[in-house]
Short mmCIF file of N, CA, C and O in Angstrom, two decimals:
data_model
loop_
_atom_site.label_atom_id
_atom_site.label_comp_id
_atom_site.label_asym_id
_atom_site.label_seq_id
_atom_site.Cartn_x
_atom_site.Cartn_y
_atom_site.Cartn_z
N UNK A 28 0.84 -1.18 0.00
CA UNK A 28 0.00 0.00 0.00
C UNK A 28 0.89 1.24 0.00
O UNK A 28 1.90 1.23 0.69
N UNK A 29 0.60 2.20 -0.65
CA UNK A 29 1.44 3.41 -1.31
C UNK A 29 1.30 3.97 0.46
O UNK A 29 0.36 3.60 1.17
N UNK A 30 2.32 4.82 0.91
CA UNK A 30 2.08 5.72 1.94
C UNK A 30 1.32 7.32 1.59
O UNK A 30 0.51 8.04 2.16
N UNK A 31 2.04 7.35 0.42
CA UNK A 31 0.71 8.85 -0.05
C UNK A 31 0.01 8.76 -0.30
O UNK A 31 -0.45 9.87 -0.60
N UNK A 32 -0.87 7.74 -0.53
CA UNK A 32 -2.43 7.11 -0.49
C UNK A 32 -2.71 7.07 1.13
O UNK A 32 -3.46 7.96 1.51
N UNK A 33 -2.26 6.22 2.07
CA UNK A 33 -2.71 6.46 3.38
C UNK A 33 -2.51 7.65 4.10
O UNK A 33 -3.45 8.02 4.81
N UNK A 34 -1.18 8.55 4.06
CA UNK A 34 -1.57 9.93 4.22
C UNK A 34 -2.85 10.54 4.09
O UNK A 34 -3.47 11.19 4.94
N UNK A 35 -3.28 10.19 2.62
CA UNK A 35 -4.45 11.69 1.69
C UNK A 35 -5.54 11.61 3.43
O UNK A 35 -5.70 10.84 4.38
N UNK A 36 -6.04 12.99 2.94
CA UNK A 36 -6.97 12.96 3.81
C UNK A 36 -8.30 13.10 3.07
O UNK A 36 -8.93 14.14 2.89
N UNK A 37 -8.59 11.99 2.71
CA UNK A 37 -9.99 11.75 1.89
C UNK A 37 -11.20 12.28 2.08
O UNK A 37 -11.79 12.94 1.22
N UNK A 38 -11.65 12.04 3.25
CA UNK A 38 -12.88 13.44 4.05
C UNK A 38 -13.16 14.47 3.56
O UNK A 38 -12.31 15.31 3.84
N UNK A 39 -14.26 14.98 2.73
CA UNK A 39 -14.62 16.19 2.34
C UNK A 39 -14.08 16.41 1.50
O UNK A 39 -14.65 17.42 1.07
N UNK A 40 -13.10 16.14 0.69
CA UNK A 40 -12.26 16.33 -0.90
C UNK A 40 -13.91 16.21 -1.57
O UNK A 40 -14.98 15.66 -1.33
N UNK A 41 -13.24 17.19 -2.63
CA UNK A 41 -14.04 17.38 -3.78
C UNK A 41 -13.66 16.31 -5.07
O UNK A 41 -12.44 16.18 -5.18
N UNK A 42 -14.37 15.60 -5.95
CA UNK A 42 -14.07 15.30 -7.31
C UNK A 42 -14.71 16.30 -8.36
O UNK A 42 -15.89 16.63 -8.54
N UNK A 43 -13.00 16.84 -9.27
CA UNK A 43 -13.30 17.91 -10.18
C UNK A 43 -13.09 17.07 -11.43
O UNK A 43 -13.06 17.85 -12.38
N UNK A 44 -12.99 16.19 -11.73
CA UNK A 44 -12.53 15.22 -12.87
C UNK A 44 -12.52 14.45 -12.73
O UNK A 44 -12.42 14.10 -11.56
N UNK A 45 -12.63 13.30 -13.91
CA UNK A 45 -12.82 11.78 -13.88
C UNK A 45 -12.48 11.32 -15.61
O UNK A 45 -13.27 11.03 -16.50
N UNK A 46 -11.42 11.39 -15.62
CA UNK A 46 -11.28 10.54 -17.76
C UNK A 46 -10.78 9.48 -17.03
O UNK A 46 -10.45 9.27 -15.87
N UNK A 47 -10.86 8.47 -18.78
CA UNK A 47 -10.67 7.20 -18.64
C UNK A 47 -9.88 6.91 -20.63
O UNK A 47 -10.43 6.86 -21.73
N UNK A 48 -9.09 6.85 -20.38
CA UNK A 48 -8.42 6.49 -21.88
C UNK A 48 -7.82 5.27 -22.32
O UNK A 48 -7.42 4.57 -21.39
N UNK A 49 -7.63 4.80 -23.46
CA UNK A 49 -6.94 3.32 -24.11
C UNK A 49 -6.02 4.09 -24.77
O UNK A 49 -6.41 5.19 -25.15
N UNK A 50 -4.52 3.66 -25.07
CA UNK A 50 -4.20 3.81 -26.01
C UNK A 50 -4.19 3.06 -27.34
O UNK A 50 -4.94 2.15 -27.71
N UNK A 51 -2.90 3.82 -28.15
CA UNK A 51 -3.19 2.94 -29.50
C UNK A 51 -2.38 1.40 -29.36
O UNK A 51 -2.02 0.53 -30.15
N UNK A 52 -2.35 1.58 -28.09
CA UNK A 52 -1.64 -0.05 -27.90
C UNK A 52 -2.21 -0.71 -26.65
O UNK A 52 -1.65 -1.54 -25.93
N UNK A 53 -3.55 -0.13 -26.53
CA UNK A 53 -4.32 -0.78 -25.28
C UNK A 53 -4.25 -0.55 -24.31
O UNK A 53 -5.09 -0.88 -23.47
N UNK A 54 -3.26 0.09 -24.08
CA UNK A 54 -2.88 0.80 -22.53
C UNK A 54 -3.71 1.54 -21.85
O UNK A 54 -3.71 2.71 -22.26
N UNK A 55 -4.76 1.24 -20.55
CA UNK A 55 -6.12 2.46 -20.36
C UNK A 55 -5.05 2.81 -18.91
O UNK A 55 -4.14 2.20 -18.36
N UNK A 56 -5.63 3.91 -18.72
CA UNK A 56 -5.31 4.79 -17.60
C UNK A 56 -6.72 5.36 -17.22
O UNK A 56 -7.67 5.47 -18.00
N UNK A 57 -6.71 5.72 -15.79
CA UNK A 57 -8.00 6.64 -15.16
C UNK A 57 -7.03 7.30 -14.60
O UNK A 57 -5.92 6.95 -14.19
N UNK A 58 -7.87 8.88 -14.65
CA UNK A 58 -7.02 10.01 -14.37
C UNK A 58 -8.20 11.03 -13.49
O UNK A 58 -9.19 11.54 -14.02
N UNK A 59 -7.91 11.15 -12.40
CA UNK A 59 -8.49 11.83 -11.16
C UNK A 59 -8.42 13.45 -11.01
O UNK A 59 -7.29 13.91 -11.11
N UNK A 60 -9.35 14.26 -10.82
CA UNK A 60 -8.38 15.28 -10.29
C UNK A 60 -9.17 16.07 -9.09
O UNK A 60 -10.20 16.71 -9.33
N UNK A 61 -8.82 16.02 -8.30
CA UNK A 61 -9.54 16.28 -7.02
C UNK A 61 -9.17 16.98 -5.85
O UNK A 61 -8.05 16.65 -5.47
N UNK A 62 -9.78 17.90 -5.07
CA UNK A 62 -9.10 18.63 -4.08
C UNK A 62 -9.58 17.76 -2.55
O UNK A 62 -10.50 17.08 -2.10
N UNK A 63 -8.30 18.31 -2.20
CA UNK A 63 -8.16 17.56 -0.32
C UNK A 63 -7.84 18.44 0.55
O UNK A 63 -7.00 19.27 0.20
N UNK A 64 -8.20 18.48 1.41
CA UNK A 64 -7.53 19.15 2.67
C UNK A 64 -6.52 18.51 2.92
O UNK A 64 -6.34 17.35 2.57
N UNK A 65 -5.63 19.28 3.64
CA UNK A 65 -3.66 18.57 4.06
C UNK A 65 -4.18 17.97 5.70
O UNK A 65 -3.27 17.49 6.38
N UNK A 66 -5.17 17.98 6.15
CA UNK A 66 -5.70 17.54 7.42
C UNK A 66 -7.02 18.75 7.88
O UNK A 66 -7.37 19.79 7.33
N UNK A 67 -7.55 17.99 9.25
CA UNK A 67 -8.56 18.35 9.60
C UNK A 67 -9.08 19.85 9.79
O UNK A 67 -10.18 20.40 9.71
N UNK A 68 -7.35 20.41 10.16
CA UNK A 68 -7.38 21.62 10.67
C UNK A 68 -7.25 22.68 9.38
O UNK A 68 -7.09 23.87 9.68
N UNK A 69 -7.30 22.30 7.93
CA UNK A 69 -6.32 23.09 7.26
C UNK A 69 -7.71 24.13 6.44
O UNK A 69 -8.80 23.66 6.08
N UNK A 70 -7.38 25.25 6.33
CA UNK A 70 -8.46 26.21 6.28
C UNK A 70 -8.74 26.23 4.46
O UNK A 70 -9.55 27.00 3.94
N UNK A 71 -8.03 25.39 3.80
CA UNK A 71 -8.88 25.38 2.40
C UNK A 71 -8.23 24.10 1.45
O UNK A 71 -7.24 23.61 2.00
N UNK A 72 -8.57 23.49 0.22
CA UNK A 72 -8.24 22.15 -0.29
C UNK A 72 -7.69 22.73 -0.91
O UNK A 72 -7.86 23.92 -1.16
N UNK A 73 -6.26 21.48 -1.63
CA UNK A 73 -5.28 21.79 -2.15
C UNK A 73 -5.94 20.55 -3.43
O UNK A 73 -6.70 19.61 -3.20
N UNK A 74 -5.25 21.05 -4.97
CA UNK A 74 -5.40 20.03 -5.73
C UNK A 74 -4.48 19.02 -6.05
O UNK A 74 -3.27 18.96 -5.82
N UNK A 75 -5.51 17.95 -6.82
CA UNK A 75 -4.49 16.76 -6.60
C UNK A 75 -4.99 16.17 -8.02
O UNK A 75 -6.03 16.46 -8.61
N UNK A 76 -3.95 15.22 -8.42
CA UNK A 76 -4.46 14.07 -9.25
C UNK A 76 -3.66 13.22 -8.92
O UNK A 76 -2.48 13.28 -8.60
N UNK A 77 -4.88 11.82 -9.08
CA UNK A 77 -4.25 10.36 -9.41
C UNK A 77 -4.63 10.00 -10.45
O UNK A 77 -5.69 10.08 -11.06
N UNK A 78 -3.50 9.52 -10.66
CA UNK A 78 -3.33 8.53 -12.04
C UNK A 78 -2.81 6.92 -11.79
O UNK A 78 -1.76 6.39 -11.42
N UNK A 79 -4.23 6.45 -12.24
CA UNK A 79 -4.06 5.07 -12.49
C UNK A 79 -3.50 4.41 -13.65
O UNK A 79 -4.47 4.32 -14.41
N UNK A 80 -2.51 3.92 -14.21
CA UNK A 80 -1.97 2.85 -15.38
C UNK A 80 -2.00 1.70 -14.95
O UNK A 80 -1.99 1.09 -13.88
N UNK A 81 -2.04 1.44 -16.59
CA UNK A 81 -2.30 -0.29 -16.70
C UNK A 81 -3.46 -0.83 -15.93
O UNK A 81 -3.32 -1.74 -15.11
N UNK A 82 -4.77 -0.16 -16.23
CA UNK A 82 -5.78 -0.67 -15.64
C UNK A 82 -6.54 -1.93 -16.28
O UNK A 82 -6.61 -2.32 -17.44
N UNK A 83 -6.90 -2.25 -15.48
CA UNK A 83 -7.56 -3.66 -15.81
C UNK A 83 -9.20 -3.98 -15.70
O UNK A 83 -9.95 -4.78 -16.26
N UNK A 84 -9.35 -3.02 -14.78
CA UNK A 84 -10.94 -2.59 -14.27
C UNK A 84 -10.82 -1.44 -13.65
O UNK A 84 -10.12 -1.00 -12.74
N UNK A 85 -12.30 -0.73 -14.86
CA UNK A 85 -12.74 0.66 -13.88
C UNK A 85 -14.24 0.46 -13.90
O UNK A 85 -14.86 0.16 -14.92
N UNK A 86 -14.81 0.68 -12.63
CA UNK A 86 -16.26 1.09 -12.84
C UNK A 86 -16.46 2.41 -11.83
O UNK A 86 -15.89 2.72 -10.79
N UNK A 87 -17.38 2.95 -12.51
CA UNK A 87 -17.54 3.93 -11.47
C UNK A 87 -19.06 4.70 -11.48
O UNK A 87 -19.35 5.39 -12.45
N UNK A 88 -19.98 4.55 -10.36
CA UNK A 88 -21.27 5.21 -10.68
C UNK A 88 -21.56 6.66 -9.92
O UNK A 88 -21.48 6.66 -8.69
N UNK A 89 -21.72 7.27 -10.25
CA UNK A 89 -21.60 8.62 -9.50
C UNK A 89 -23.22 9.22 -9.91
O UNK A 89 -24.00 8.86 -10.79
N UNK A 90 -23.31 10.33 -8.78
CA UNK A 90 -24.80 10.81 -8.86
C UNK A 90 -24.54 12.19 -9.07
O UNK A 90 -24.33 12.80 -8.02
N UNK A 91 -24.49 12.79 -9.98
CA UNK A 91 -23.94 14.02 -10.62
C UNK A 91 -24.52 15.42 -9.64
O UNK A 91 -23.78 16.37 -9.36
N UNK A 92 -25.57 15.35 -9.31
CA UNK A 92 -26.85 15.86 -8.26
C UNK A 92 -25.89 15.85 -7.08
O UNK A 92 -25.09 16.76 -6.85
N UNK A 93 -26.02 14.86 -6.41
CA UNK A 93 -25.33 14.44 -5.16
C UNK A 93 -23.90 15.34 -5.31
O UNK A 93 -23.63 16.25 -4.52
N UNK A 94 -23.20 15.03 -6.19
CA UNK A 94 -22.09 15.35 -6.11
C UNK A 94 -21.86 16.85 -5.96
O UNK A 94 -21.13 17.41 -5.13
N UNK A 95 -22.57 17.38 -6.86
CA UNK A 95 -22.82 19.23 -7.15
C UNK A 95 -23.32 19.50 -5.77
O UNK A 95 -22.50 20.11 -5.08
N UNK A 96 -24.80 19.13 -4.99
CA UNK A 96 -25.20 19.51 -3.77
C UNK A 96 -24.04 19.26 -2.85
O UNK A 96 -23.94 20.05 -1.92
N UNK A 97 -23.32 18.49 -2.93
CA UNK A 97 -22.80 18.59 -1.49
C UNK A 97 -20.84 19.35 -1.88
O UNK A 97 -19.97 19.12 -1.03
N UNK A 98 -20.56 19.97 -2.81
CA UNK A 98 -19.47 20.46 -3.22
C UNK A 98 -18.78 21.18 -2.01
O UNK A 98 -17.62 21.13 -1.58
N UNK A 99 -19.97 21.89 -1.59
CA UNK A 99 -19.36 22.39 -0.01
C UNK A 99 -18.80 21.77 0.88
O UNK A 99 -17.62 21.83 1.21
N UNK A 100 -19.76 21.05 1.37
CA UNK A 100 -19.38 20.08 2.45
C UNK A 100 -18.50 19.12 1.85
O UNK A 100 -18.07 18.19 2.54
N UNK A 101 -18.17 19.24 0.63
CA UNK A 101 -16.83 17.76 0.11
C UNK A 101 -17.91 16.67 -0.23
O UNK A 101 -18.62 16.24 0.68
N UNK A 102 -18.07 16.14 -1.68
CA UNK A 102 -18.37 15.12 -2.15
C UNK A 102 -18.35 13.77 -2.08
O UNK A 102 -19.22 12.92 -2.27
N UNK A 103 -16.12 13.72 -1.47
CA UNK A 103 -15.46 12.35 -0.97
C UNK A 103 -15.96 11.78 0.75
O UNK A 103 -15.92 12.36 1.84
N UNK A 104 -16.31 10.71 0.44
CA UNK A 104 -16.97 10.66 2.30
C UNK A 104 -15.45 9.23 2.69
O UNK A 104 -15.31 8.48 3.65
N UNK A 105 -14.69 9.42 1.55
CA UNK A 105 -13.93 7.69 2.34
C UNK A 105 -12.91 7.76 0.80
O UNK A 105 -13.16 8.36 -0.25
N UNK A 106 -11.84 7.00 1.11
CA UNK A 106 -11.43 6.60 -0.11
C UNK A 106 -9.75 5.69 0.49
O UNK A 106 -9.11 5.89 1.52
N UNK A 107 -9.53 4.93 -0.38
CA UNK A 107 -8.03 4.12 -0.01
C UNK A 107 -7.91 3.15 -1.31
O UNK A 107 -8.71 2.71 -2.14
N UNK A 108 -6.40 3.04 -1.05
CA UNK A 108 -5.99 1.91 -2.14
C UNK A 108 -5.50 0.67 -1.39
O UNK A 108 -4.80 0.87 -0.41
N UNK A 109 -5.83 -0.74 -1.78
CA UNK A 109 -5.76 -1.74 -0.97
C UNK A 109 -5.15 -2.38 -2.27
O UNK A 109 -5.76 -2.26 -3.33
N UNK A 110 -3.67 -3.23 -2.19
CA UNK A 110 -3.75 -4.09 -2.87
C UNK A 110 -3.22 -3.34 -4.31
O UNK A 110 -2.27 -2.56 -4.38
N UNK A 111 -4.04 -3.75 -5.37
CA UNK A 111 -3.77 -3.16 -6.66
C UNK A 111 -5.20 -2.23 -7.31
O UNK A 111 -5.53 -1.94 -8.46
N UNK A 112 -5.80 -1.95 -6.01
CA UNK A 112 -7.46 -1.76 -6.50
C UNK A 112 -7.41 -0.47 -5.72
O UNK A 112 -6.49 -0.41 -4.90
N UNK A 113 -8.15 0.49 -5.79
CA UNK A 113 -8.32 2.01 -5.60
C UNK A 113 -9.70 1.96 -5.23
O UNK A 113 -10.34 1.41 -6.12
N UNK A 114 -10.52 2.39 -4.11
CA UNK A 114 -11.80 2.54 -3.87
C UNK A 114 -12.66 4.13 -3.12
O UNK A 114 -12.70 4.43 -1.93
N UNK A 115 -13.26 4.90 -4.28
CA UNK A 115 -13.24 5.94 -3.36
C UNK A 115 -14.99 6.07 -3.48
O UNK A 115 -15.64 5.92 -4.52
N UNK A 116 -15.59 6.41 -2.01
CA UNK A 116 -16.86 6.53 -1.97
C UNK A 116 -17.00 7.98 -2.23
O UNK A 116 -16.03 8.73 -2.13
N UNK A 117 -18.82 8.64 -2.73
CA UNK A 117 -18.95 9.63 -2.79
C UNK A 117 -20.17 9.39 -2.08
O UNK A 117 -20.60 8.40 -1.49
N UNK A 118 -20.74 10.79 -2.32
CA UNK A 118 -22.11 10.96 -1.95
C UNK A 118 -23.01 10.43 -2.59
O UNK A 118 -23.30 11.03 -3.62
N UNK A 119 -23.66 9.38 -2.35
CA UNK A 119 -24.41 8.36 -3.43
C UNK A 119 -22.94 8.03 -4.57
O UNK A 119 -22.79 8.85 -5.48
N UNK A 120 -22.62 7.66 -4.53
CA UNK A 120 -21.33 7.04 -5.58
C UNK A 120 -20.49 6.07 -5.17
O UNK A 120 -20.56 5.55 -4.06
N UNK A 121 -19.77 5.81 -5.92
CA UNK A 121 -18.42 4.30 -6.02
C UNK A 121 -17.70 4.61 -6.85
O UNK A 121 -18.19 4.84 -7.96
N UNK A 122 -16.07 4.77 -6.65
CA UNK A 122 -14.97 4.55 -7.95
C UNK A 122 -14.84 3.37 -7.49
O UNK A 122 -15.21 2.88 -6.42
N UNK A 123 -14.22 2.89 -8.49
CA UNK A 123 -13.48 1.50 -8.13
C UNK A 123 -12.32 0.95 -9.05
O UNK A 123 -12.58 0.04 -9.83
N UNK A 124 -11.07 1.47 -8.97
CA UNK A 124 -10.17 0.94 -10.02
C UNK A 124 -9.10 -0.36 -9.96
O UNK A 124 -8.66 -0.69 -8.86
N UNK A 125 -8.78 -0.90 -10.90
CA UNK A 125 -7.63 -2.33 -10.64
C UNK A 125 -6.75 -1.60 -11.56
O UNK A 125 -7.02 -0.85 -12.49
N UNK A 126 -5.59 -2.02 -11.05
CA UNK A 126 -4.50 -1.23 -12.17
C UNK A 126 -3.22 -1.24 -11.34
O UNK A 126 -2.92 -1.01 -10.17
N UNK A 127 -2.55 -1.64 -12.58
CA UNK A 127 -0.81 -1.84 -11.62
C UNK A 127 0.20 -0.80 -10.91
O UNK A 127 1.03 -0.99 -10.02
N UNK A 128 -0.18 0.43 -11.67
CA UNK A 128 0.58 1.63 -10.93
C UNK A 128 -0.64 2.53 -10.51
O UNK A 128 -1.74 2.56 -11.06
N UNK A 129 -0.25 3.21 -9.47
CA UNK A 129 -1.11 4.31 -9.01
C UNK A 129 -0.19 5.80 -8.96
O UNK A 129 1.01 5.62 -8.73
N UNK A 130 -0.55 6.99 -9.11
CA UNK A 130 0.81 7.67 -9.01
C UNK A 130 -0.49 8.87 -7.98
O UNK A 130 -1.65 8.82 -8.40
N UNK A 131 -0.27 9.64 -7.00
CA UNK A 131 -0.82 10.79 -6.52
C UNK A 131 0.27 11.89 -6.84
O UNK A 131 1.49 11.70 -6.78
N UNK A 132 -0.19 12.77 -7.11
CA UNK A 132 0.63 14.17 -7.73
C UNK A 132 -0.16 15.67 -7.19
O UNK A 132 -1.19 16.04 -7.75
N UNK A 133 0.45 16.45 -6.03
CA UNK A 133 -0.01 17.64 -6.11
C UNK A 133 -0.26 18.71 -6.98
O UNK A 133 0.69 19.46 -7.20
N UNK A 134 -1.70 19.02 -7.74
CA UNK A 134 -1.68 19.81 -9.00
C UNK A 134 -0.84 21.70 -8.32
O UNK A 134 -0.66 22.63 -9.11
#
């Protein structure tokens, strides 16, 4: 398990993006981009992306509604990577990715 995955502080992060691409040689990636707080105390979210390669499975159902209403209060209610699989809950929602690299990057 990545340590900058168990760091993030998932709670109340926003999701501002969500692609999903193949290349011309099959290669899919999911590409995240989302703001977090640096912890409980921190007075505004910083942006972020993850990038998943070499995925193998993505599903993801999201409630577009849900997501917009609660932008304030943070969309993300949970999220972690276990394994080779990525799982982040929303407000009414599910990501769920399999994929061999994960990379987190401060935008």
């Amino acid at each position: 398990m990545s340590k900058s995955f168990d760091k993030l502080f998932w709670h109340d992060g926003n999701l501002t993006d969500v692609s999903f691409s193949v290349d011309a040689k099959g290669k899919s990636t999911v590409q995240l981009q989302a703001l977090f707080y640096k912890d409980e105390q921190a007075p505004q979210r910083q942006p972020y992306q993850i990038r998943c390669e070499a995925v193998s499975r993505f599903q993801c159902t999201l409630d577009s509604d849900e997501l917009k209403r609660n932008m304030f209060a943070g969309n993300i209610s949970n999220g972690y990577l276990k394994g080779n699989t990525l799982w982040i809950y929303f407000t009414d929602g599910l990501l769920e990715v399999r994929a061999l690299r994960f990379r987190l990057m401060k935008s």
